[in-house]
């Protein structure tokens, strides 16, 4: 902190801090304005945690990340924590190339306590799952941050969560390095005029040579210090990264220049080396600005197609998850996801945290317990109070958990990763081979050829065109209410040839005529209230239809609620036992009479007495018939339904083959059918509601969950589509095919560029300075092609569908 006569100023935000400070512990202090944490070294001297390393005398060194040892501070930064596992998202502004991706996604090799890490290149963030129990060979939160810093990727952290607040890295150091390099390079070129003009005065040549050494030294060791740090930290971990060839080229030119000046009285290569660094830094700055301009933010606040039930004065209203605020009361039904860190104040919580940990064991929670976002309630509805704002970026990470990734490998991504992995060694081998050749043929071309090869050949474009093209595709499809897990889904989807539809909740909707009860007698008011309250706990489309038979907005507190996938729901209220579902679920002795009905049926029993059944007329989504027929022109289309065959005749005209319609399917039969198609060589897209067909969604190459404003999507799905936009599916599939064509074009363009550049470089005719200009221009051009191409195509395809 900076002490003034009237107040103290925060280093981080520059705001005045009032007298009422937040003291987290005796040695910690938190700025009220930006929530930055400071270390209190003494009562009158508060120091920014980025500047608290004590190195003088015998004072122990204080880690800049020591504040992470404080449980209260760690809790605000962690995305999730249980007894063994923690999850955190770091914002790392130094992520810039394929080498960064490779290293950060292989952190588990650096410490066994790290289970997995996943990089979002465009947002410059990495999500890490780690075991925090050090006694169990784990790694603490603080040690994890220190490990990242040690390998050259220091996370930028403060209590206001820079990832969610879109904080940008400070370019001041880069601009200072750039300015110094430009100043020195200009003066070195000025001092080199005697050499340029062919003046042979040895006195001036030697004087200007030594002046050039003086000017070049700070450029090499300060302006290019980023390359030193990057290479040093990667070599410490046994990794040769992409900056190694560039640094090698700089050092060879610099020390060869010193040799020329001292021993041969030549001018050296200082104009080339400083010019090289200057243009490399310009390229780095320009790349940062270009990537920021073209990149996108996957927070989906305006179009993420999920909603949650908010309680307002006891009444229910459906709102977008992005509209939730701290202090809101929310209702979470069976199978629904907790969208924000919340406090349980009503109901019995049995939370499935498999979204976060990958393990499906239930955790029982008591009233007053803190529940992390990402858990799924299993059982009766619970009511909670939101303690932290919703982070849809965090929901995205949970959905994209490696645990739920399908074992499919992207051919395009695998190619670029393979190139990135071996490229550095290939470039070094080529550069040294060419240098040896020119040493014995024409030594004057040796250094030019060696340096130009190391600089011109950069695999960054292969790594960048893929995420930028598909990243912008994700953003544009998201605006069209088609939300995909990651960019790989677009590639896989473009290669599929078969589409399988579920029926209930997918091509049908919960809207339309209300269910009609048929039984031995009409239901009493109390019995109807029991049924409605039971259905209220389930998010299944049939349950939601039945709930609508009553206009009640207040419901009975159902106990021991249980939902059996594909069969029905049951629960108790003050000793009354209620079951609702299929005939065999409600009463196994009943005949399968539902097959005779002309609509979906839900049977009812109360206190083991069979009372009758609800008929639910089918109401199909708008334009779904034309959508299925349109898809049938290019894809094999199938229907799998758990309902009876009463609608077969009506639906047969929608599908090109009558044998492609299957009814009375259990969830297991749906899964087996998908496996059968795949065994025949089909690549399958499964479209369902994510409730009774989660296994089929997971098994298919692409699983798409259709949602009617409910927070009940499954981690097994690869995409979520807003129900009213299902009719746009043919356009979405066409757009995915375009994305692959664009990426392939950019790869061909990049390879042609590298081949042409290397042709001139190996001949020694390409100046290292020109190579330094062309290298970032290549990356920027490819990123521009990938990004702008996707945007233009997307605007053209969807401009009339906003």
Coordinates of N, CA and C in Angstrom, one line a residue, residues 161-358:
X161 N -11.6 -12.5 -9.2 CA -11.6 -13.5 -10.3 C -11.4 -12.9 -11.7
X162 N -10.2 -12.8 -12.1 CA -9.9 -12.1 -13.3 C -10.5 -12.8 -14.5
X163 N -10.7 -14.1 -14.4 CA -11.3 -14.9 -15.6 C -12.7 -14.4 -15.9
X164 N -13.4 -14.2 -14.8 CA -14.8 -13.8 -15.0 C -14.9 -12.3 -15.3
X165 N -14.0 -11.6 -14.8 CA -14.0 -10.1 -15.1 C -13.3 -9.7 -16.3
X166 N -12.8 -10.6 -17.1 CA -12.1 -10.3 -18.4 C -11.0 -9.4 -18.2
X167 N -10.2 -9.6 -17.2 CA -9.0 -8.7 -16.9 C -8.0 -8.9 -18.0
X168 N -7.4 -7.8 -18.5 CA -6.4 -7.9 -19.5 C -5.0 -7.8 -18.9
X169 N -4.0 -8.5 -19.5 CA -2.6 -8.3 -19.0 C -2.1 -6.9 -19.3
X170 N -1.2 -6.5 -18.5 CA -0.6 -5.1 -18.7 C 0.5 -5.2 -19.7
X171 N 0.4 -4.4 -20.8 CA 1.4 -4.4 -21.9 C 2.6 -3.5 -21.6
X172 N 2.7 -2.9 -20.4 CA 3.7 -1.8 -20.2 C 5.1 -2.4 -20.4
X173 N 5.4 -3.5 -19.8 CA 6.7 -4.1 -19.9 C 7.1 -4.4 -21.4
X174 N 6.1 -4.9 -22.1 CA 6.4 -5.3 -23.5 C 6.6 -4.0 -24.3
X175 N 5.9 -2.9 -24.0 CA 6.1 -1.7 -24.8 C 7.4 -1.0 -24.4
X176 N 7.8 -1.2 -23.1 CA 9.1 -0.6 -22.7 C 10.3 -1.4 -23.5
X177 N 10.2 -2.7 -23.5 CA 11.2 -3.5 -24.2 C 11.2 -3.2 -25.7
X178 N 10.0 -3.0 -26.3 CA 9.9 -2.6 -27.7 C 10.5 -1.2 -27.9
X179 N 10.2 -0.3 -27.1 CA 10.8 1.1 -27.2 C 12.3 1.0 -27.1
X180 N 12.9 0.3 -26.2 CA 14.4 0.2 -26.0 C 15.0 -0.4 -27.3
X181 N 14.3 -1.5 -27.7 CA 14.9 -2.2 -28.9 C 14.8 -1.3 -30.1
X182 N 13.8 -0.5 -30.3 CA 13.7 0.4 -31.4 C 14.7 1.5 -31.4
X183 N 14.9 2.1 -30.2 CA 15.9 3.1 -30.0 C 17.3 2.6 -30.3
X184 N 17.7 1.5 -29.7 CA 19.0 1.0 -29.9 C 19.2 0.5 -31.4
X185 N 18.2 -0.1 -31.9 CA 18.4 -0.6 -33.3 C 18.6 0.5 -34.3
X186 N 17.9 1.6 -34.1 CA 18.0 2.8 -34.9 C 19.4 3.4 -34.8
X187 N 19.9 3.5 -33.6 CA 21.2 4.1 -33.4 C 22.3 3.2 -33.9
X188 N 22.2 1.9 -33.8 CA 23.2 0.9 -34.3 C 23.2 1.1 -35.8
X189 N 22.1 1.2 -36.4 CA 22.1 1.4 -37.9 C 22.8 2.7 -38.3
X190 N 22.6 3.7 -37.4 CA 23.3 5.0 -37.7 C 24.8 4.8 -37.6
X191 N 25.2 4.1 -36.5 CA 26.7 3.9 -36.3 C 27.3 3.0 -37.3
X192 N 26.4 2.2 -38.0 CA 26.9 1.3 -39.0 C 27.0 1.9 -40.4
X193 N 26.7 3.2 -40.5 CA 26.8 3.8 -41.8 C 28.2 3.7 -42.4
X194 N 29.3 3.9 -41.7 CA 30.6 3.7 -42.3 C 30.8 2.4 -43.0
X195 N 30.2 1.3 -42.4 CA 30.3 0.0 -43.0 C 29.4 -0.1 -44.2
X196 N 28.2 0.5 -44.1 CA 27.3 0.5 -45.2 C 27.9 1.2 -46.4
X197 N 28.6 2.4 -46.2 CA 29.1 3.2 -47.2 C 30.5 2.7 -47.7
X198 N 31.1 1.7 -47.1 CA 32.4 1.2 -47.5 C 33.5 2.0 -47.0
X199 N 33.4 2.8 -46.0 CA 34.5 3.6 -45.5 C 35.4 2.6 -44.7
X200 N 36.7 2.8 -44.9 CA 37.7 1.8 -44.4 C 38.5 2.3 -43.3
X201 N 38.1 3.4 -42.6 CA 38.8 4.0 -41.5 C 38.7 3.1 -40.3
X202 N 39.8 2.3 -39.9 CA 39.7 1.4 -38.9 C 39.4 2.0 -37.5
X203 N 39.8 3.2 -37.3 CA 39.5 3.9 -36.0 C 38.0 4.0 -35.8
X204 N 37.3 4.6 -36.8 CA 35.9 4.8 -36.6 C 35.2 3.5 -36.6
X205 N 35.7 2.5 -37.4 CA 35.0 1.2 -37.5 C 35.0 0.5 -36.1
X206 N 36.2 0.6 -35.5 CA 36.4 0.0 -34.2 C 35.5 0.7 -33.1
X207 N 35.6 2.1 -33.2 CA 34.8 2.9 -32.2 C 33.3 2.6 -32.3
X208 N 32.8 2.6 -33.5 CA 31.4 2.4 -33.7 C 31.0 0.9 -33.4
X209 N 32.0 0.0 -33.6 CA 31.8 -1.4 -33.3 C 31.5 -1.6 -31.8
X210 N 32.4 -0.9 -31.0 CA 32.2 -1.1 -29.5 C 31.0 -0.3 -29.0
X211 N 30.6 0.8 -29.7 CA 29.4 1.5 -29.3 C 28.2 0.6 -29.6
X212 N 28.3 -0.1 -30.7 CA 27.2 -1.1 -31.1 C 27.0 -2.2 -30.1
X213 N 28.2 -2.7 -29.5 CA 28.1 -3.7 -28.5 C 27.4 -3.2 -27.3
X214 N 27.7 -1.9 -26.9 CA 27.1 -1.3 -25.7 C 25.6 -1.2 -25.9
X215 N 25.2 -0.8 -27.1 CA 23.7 -0.6 -27.4 C 23.0 -1.9 -27.6
X216 N 23.7 -2.9 -28.1 CA 23.0 -4.2 -28.4 C 22.8 -5.0 -27.1
X217 N 23.7 -4.8 -26.1 CA 23.6 -5.7 -24.9 C 22.3 -5.5 -24.2
X218 N 21.8 -4.3 -23.9 CA 20.5 -4.2 -23.2 C 19.3 -4.8 -24.0
X219 N 19.5 -4.6 -25.4 CA 18.4 -5.2 -26.2 C 18.3 -6.7 -26.1
X220 N 19.5 -7.3 -26.1 CA 19.5 -8.8 -26.1 C 19.1 -9.3 -24.7
X221 N 19.6 -8.6 -23.6 CA 19.4 -9.2 -22.3 C 18.2 -8.6 -21.5
X222 N 17.6 -7.5 -22.1 CA 16.4 -7.0 -21.4 C 15.2 -7.1 -22.4
X223 N 15.3 -6.5 -23.6 CA 14.2 -6.6 -24.5 C 13.8 -8.0 -24.9
X224 N 14.8 -8.9 -25.0 CA 14.6 -10.3 -25.3 C 14.6 -11.2 -24.1
X225 N 14.4 -10.6 -22.9 CA 14.5 -11.4 -21.7 C 13.4 -12.4 -21.6
X226 N 12.2 -12.1 -22.3 CA 11.1 -13.1 -22.3 C 11.5 -14.4 -22.9
X227 N 12.4 -14.4 -23.9 CA 12.8 -15.6 -24.5 C 13.8 -16.4 -23.6
X228 N 14.6 -15.6 -22.9 CA 15.5 -16.3 -21.9 C 14.7 -17.0 -20.8
X229 N 13.7 -16.3 -20.3 CA 12.9 -16.8 -19.2 C 12.1 -18.1 -19.7
X230 N 11.5 -18.0 -20.8 CA 10.8 -19.1 -21.4 C 11.6 -20.3 -21.6
X231 N 12.8 -20.1 -22.2 CA 13.6 -21.3 -22.5 C 14.2 -21.9 -21.2
X232 N 14.7 -21.0 -20.3 CA 15.3 -21.5 -19.1 C 14.3 -22.3 -18.3
X233 N 13.1 -21.8 -18.1 CA 12.1 -22.5 -17.3 C 11.6 -23.8 -18.0
X234 N 11.6 -23.9 -19.3 CA 11.2 -25.1 -19.9 C 12.3 -26.1 -19.9
X235 N 13.6 -25.7 -20.0 CA 14.7 -26.6 -20.0 C 14.9 -27.2 -18.6
X236 N 14.5 -26.4 -17.5 CA 14.6 -26.9 -16.2 C 13.6 -28.1 -16.0
X237 N 12.6 -28.2 -16.8 CA 11.6 -29.3 -16.7 C 11.9 -30.3 -17.8
X238 N 13.0 -30.2 -18.5 CA 13.4 -31.1 -19.5 C 12.6 -31.0 -20.8
X239 N 12.1 -29.8 -21.1 CA 11.3 -29.5 -22.3 C 12.0 -28.5 -23.2
X240 N 12.0 -28.8 -24.5 CA 12.6 -27.8 -25.5 C 11.4 -27.1 -26.1
X241 N 11.1 -25.8 -25.9 CA 9.9 -25.2 -26.4 C 10.2 -24.4 -27.7
X242 N 9.2 -23.8 -28.2 CA 9.3 -23.2 -29.5 C 10.1 -21.9 -29.5
X243 N 10.4 -21.3 -28.3 CA 11.2 -20.1 -28.2 C 12.7 -20.5 -28.3
X244 N 13.1 -21.7 -28.1 CA 14.5 -22.1 -28.1 C 15.2 -21.8 -29.4
X245 N 14.6 -22.1 -30.6 CA 15.3 -21.8 -31.9 C 15.5 -20.3 -32.0
X246 N 14.5 -19.5 -31.6 CA 14.6 -18.0 -31.8 C 15.7 -17.5 -30.9
X247 N 15.8 -17.9 -29.6 CA 16.8 -17.5 -28.7 C 18.2 -17.9 -29.2
X248 N 18.3 -19.1 -29.7 CA 19.6 -19.6 -30.2 C 20.0 -18.7 -31.4
X249 N 19.1 -18.3 -32.2 CA 19.5 -17.4 -33.3 C 20.0 -16.1 -32.8
X250 N 19.3 -15.5 -31.8 CA 19.7 -14.2 -31.2 C 21.1 -14.3 -30.6
X251 N 21.4 -15.3 -29.8 CA 22.6 -15.5 -29.2 C 23.8 -15.7 -30.1
X252 N 23.5 -16.5 -31.1 CA 24.6 -16.8 -32.1 C 25.0 -15.5 -32.9
X253 N 24.0 -14.7 -33.3 CA 24.3 -13.5 -34.0 C 25.0 -12.5 -33.1
X254 N 24.6 -12.4 -31.8 CA 25.1 -11.5 -30.8 C 26.6 -11.8 -30.6
X255 N 26.9 -13.0 -30.2 CA 28.3 -13.4 -29.8 C 29.2 -13.5 -31.1
X256 N 28.6 -13.8 -32.2 CA 29.4 -13.7 -33.4 C 29.8 -12.3 -33.7
X257 N 28.9 -11.3 -33.5 CA 29.1 -9.9 -33.7 C 30.2 -9.4 -32.8
X258 N 30.2 -9.9 -31.5 CA 31.3 -9.5 -30.6 C 32.6 -10.0 -31.1
X259 N 32.6 -11.2 -31.5 CA 33.9 -11.8 -32.0 C 34.4 -11.0 -33.2
X260 N 33.5 -10.6 -34.1 CA 33.9 -9.9 -35.3 C 34.5 -8.5 -34.9
X261 N 33.9 -7.8 -33.9 CA 34.4 -6.5 -33.6 C 35.8 -6.6 -32.9
X262 N 35.9 -7.6 -31.9 CA 37.1 -7.6 -31.1 C 38.3 -8.2 -31.9
X263 N 38.0 -9.3 -32.6 CA 39.2 -10.0 -33.2 C 39.4 -9.6 -34.7
X264 N 38.3 -9.3 -35.4 CA 38.4 -9.1 -36.9 C 38.2 -7.6 -37.2
X265 N 37.9 -6.8 -36.2 CA 37.6 -5.4 -36.4 C 36.5 -5.2 -37.5
X266 N 35.6 -6.0 -37.5 CA 34.4 -5.9 -38.4 C 33.3 -5.2 -37.7
X267 N 32.2 -5.0 -38.4 CA 31.0 -4.3 -37.8 C 30.1 -5.2 -37.0
X268 N 30.3 -6.5 -37.2 CA 29.4 -7.4 -36.4 C 28.0 -7.5 -37.1
X269 N 27.1 -8.1 -36.3 CA 25.8 -8.3 -36.8 C 24.7 -7.6 -35.9
X270 N 25.2 -6.6 -35.2 CA 24.3 -5.9 -34.2 C 23.1 -5.3 -34.8
X271 N 23.2 -4.7 -36.0 CA 22.0 -4.2 -36.6 C 21.0 -5.2 -36.9
X272 N 21.5 -6.4 -37.3 CA 20.5 -7.5 -37.6 C 19.9 -8.0 -36.3
X273 N 20.7 -8.3 -35.3 CA 20.2 -8.9 -34.1 C 19.2 -7.9 -33.4
X274 N 19.5 -6.6 -33.3 CA 18.6 -5.7 -32.6 C 17.3 -5.5 -33.5
X275 N 17.6 -5.4 -34.8 CA 16.4 -5.3 -35.7 C 15.5 -6.5 -35.6
X276 N 16.1 -7.7 -35.5 CA 15.4 -8.9 -35.3 C 14.5 -8.9 -34.1
X277 N 15.1 -8.5 -32.9 CA 14.4 -8.4 -31.7 C 13.3 -7.4 -31.8
X278 N 13.6 -6.3 -32.4 CA 12.6 -5.2 -32.5 C 11.3 -5.7 -33.3
X279 N 11.6 -6.3 -34.4 CA 10.4 -6.8 -35.2 C 9.7 -8.0 -34.6
X280 N 10.5 -8.8 -33.8 CA 9.8 -9.9 -33.1 C 8.9 -9.4 -32.0
X281 N 9.3 -8.3 -31.3 CA 8.5 -7.7 -30.3 C 7.3 -7.0 -30.9
X282 N 7.5 -6.3 -32.1 CA 6.3 -5.7 -32.8 C 5.3 -6.8 -33.1
X283 N 5.9 -7.9 -33.7 CA 5.0 -9.0 -34.0 C 4.2 -9.6 -32.8
X284 N 4.9 -9.7 -31.7 CA 4.2 -10.2 -30.5 C 3.1 -9.2 -30.0
X285 N 3.4 -7.9 -30.0 CA 2.4 -6.9 -29.6 C 1.3 -6.9 -30.6
X286 N 1.6 -7.0 -31.9 CA 0.5 -7.0 -32.9 C -0.3 -8.2 -32.8
X287 N 0.3 -9.4 -32.5 CA -0.4 -10.6 -32.4 C -1.4 -10.5 -31.2
X288 N -0.9 -10.0 -30.1 CA -1.8 -9.9 -28.9 C -3.0 -9.0 -29.2
X289 N -2.8 -7.9 -29.9 CA -3.9 -7.0 -30.3 C -4.9 -7.7 -31.3
X290 N -4.3 -8.4 -32.2 CA -5.1 -9.1 -33.2 C -5.9 -10.2 -32.6
X291 N -5.3 -11.0 -31.7 CA -6.0 -12.1 -31.1 C -7.1 -11.6 -30.2
X292 N -6.8 -10.5 -29.5 CA -7.8 -9.9 -28.6 C -9.0 -9.4 -29.4
X293 N -8.7 -8.9 -30.6 CA -9.8 -8.4 -31.5 C -10.7 -9.5 -32.0
X294 N -10.0 -10.6 -32.4 CA -10.7 -11.7 -33.1 C -11.2 -12.7 -32.1
X295 N -10.7 -12.7 -30.9 CA -11.1 -13.8 -30.0 C -12.5 -13.5 -29.4
X296 N -13.1 -14.4 -28.7 CA -14.4 -14.4 -28.2 C -14.5 -14.8 -26.8
X297 N -15.6 -14.4 -26.1 CA -15.8 -14.8 -24.7 C -16.9 -15.7 -24.5
X298 N -16.6 -16.9 -24.1 CA -17.6 -18.0 -24.0 C -18.4 -17.9 -22.6
X299 N -19.0 -16.8 -22.4 CA -19.8 -16.7 -21.1 C -21.3 -16.9 -21.4
X300 N -21.7 -16.7 -22.6 CA -23.1 -17.0 -23.1 C -24.2 -16.4 -22.2
X301 N -23.9 -15.2 -21.7 CA -24.9 -14.6 -20.8 C -26.2 -14.3 -21.5
X302 N -26.1 -14.0 -22.8 CA -27.3 -13.6 -23.4 C -28.1 -14.7 -24.1
X303 N -27.4 -15.9 -24.3 CA -28.1 -16.9 -25.1 C -27.9 -18.3 -24.6
X304 N -27.3 -18.5 -23.4 CA -27.1 -19.8 -22.9 C -28.5 -20.4 -22.6
X305 N -28.9 -21.5 -23.3 CA -30.3 -21.9 -23.3 C -30.7 -22.7 -22.0
X306 N -30.4 -22.2 -20.9 CA -30.7 -22.9 -19.6 C -31.4 -22.0 -18.7
X307 N -32.4 -22.5 -17.9 CA -33.1 -21.7 -17.0 C -33.2 -22.4 -15.6
X308 N -33.5 -21.6 -14.6 CA -33.6 -22.2 -13.3 C -34.9 -21.6 -12.7
X309 N -35.5 -22.3 -11.7 CA -36.7 -21.9 -11.1 C -36.3 -21.0 -9.9
X310 N -36.7 -19.7 -10.0 CA -36.5 -18.7 -8.9 C -37.7 -18.6 -8.0
X311 N -37.6 -18.5 -6.7 CA -38.7 -18.3 -5.8 C -38.8 -16.8 -5.5
X312 N -40.0 -16.3 -5.7 CA -40.3 -14.9 -5.4 C -41.5 -14.9 -4.6
X313 N -41.4 -14.6 -3.3 CA -42.5 -14.6 -2.4 C -43.3 -15.9 -2.4
X314 N -42.5 -17.0 -2.5 CA -43.1 -18.3 -2.5 C -43.6 -18.8 -3.8
X315 N -43.7 -17.9 -4.9 CA -44.1 -18.3 -6.2 C -43.0 -18.6 -7.1
X316 N -43.2 -19.5 -8.1 CA -42.1 -19.9 -8.9 C -42.1 -19.1 -10.2
X317 N -40.9 -18.8 -10.7 CA -40.7 -18.2 -12.0 C -39.5 -18.8 -12.7
X318 N -39.5 -19.0 -14.0 CA -38.4 -19.5 -14.7 C -37.6 -18.4 -15.2
X319 N -36.3 -18.4 -14.9 CA -35.4 -17.3 -15.3 C -34.1 -17.9 -15.9
X320 N -33.4 -17.1 -16.8 CA -32.1 -17.6 -17.3 C -31.1 -17.6 -16.1
X321 N -30.2 -18.6 -16.2 CA -29.2 -18.7 -15.2 C -28.4 -17.4 -15.0
X322 N -28.2 -16.7 -16.1 CA -27.4 -15.5 -16.1 C -28.1 -14.4 -15.3
X323 N -29.4 -14.5 -15.1 CA -30.2 -13.5 -14.4 C -30.1 -13.6 -12.9
X324 N -29.6 -14.8 -12.4 CA -29.5 -15.0 -11.0 C -28.5 -14.0 -10.3
X325 N -28.9 -13.6 -9.1 CA -28.0 -12.7 -8.4 C -27.8 -13.2 -7.0
X326 N -26.8 -12.7 -6.3 CA -26.5 -13.1 -4.9 C -27.7 -12.8 -4.1
X327 N -28.2 -13.7 -3.3 CA -29.3 -13.5 -2.4 C -30.6 -14.1 -3.0
X328 N -30.7 -14.5 -4.3 CA -31.9 -15.1 -4.9 C -32.1 -16.4 -4.2
X329 N -33.4 -16.7 -4.1 CA -33.9 -18.1 -3.7 C -34.2 -18.9 -4.9
X330 N -33.7 -20.1 -5.0 CA -33.9 -21.0 -6.1 C -34.4 -22.3 -5.7
X331 N -35.1 -23.0 -6.6 CA -35.6 -24.4 -6.4 C -34.9 -25.3 -7.4
X332 N -34.3 -26.4 -6.9 CA -33.6 -27.3 -7.7 C -34.4 -28.7 -7.6
X333 N -34.8 -29.2 -8.7 CA -35.6 -30.4 -8.8 C -34.6 -31.6 -9.0
X334 N -35.2 -32.8 -8.9 CA -34.4 -34.0 -9.2 C -33.7 -33.9 -10.5
X335 N -32.4 -34.2 -10.6 CA -31.7 -34.2 -11.8 C -31.2 -32.9 -12.3
X336 N -31.6 -31.8 -11.6 CA -31.1 -30.5 -12.1 C -29.8 -30.1 -11.4
X337 N -29.1 -29.2 -12.1 CA -27.8 -28.8 -11.7 C -27.8 -27.6 -10.8
X338 N -27.0 -27.5 -9.8 CA -26.9 -26.3 -9.0 C -26.0 -25.3 -9.8
X339 N -26.6 -24.2 -10.2 CA -25.9 -23.3 -11.1 C -24.9 -22.3 -10.4
X340 N -25.0 -22.2 -9.1 CA -24.1 -21.2 -8.4 C -23.9 -21.7 -7.0
X341 N -22.8 -21.3 -6.4 CA -22.5 -21.6 -5.0 C -23.6 -21.1 -4.1
X342 N -24.2 -22.0 -3.3 CA -25.5 -21.6 -2.6 C -25.5 -22.3 -1.2
X343 N -26.5 -21.8 -0.4 CA -26.7 -22.3 0.9 C -28.0 -23.0 0.9
X344 N -28.0 -24.3 1.4 CA -29.2 -25.1 1.5 C -30.0 -24.6 2.7
X345 N -31.3 -24.3 2.5 CA -32.1 -23.9 3.6 C -33.5 -24.6 3.7
X346 N -33.7 -25.5 2.7 CA -35.0 -26.3 2.8 C -34.8 -27.6 2.0
X347 N -35.2 -28.7 2.6 CA -35.1 -30.0 1.9 C -33.9 -30.8 2.2
X348 N -33.9 -32.0 1.7 CA -32.9 -33.0 2.0 C -32.0 -33.1 0.7
X349 N -30.8 -32.7 0.8 CA -29.9 -32.7 -0.4 C -29.1 -33.9 -0.5
X350 N -29.1 -34.6 -1.6 CA -28.2 -35.7 -2.0 C -27.6 -35.3 -3.3
X351 N -26.3 -34.8 -3.2 CA -25.7 -34.2 -4.3 C -24.7 -35.1 -5.0
X352 N -24.9 -35.2 -6.3 CA -24.0 -36.0 -7.2 C -23.0 -35.0 -7.8
X353 N -21.8 -35.1 -7.4 CA -20.8 -34.2 -7.9 C -20.0 -34.8 -9.1
X354 N -20.6 -35.7 -9.8 CA -19.8 -36.4 -10.9 C -19.5 -35.4 -12.0
X355 N -20.3 -34.3 -12.1 CA -19.9 -33.2 -13.1 C -18.5 -32.7 -12.8
X356 N -18.2 -32.6 -11.5 CA -16.9 -32.0 -11.1 C -15.8 -33.0 -10.9
X357 N -16.1 -34.1 -10.2 CA -15.1 -35.1 -9.9 C -15.0 -36.3 -10.8
X358 N -16.1 -36.5 -11.5 CA -16.2 -37.7 -12.3 C -16.6 -39.0 -11.6

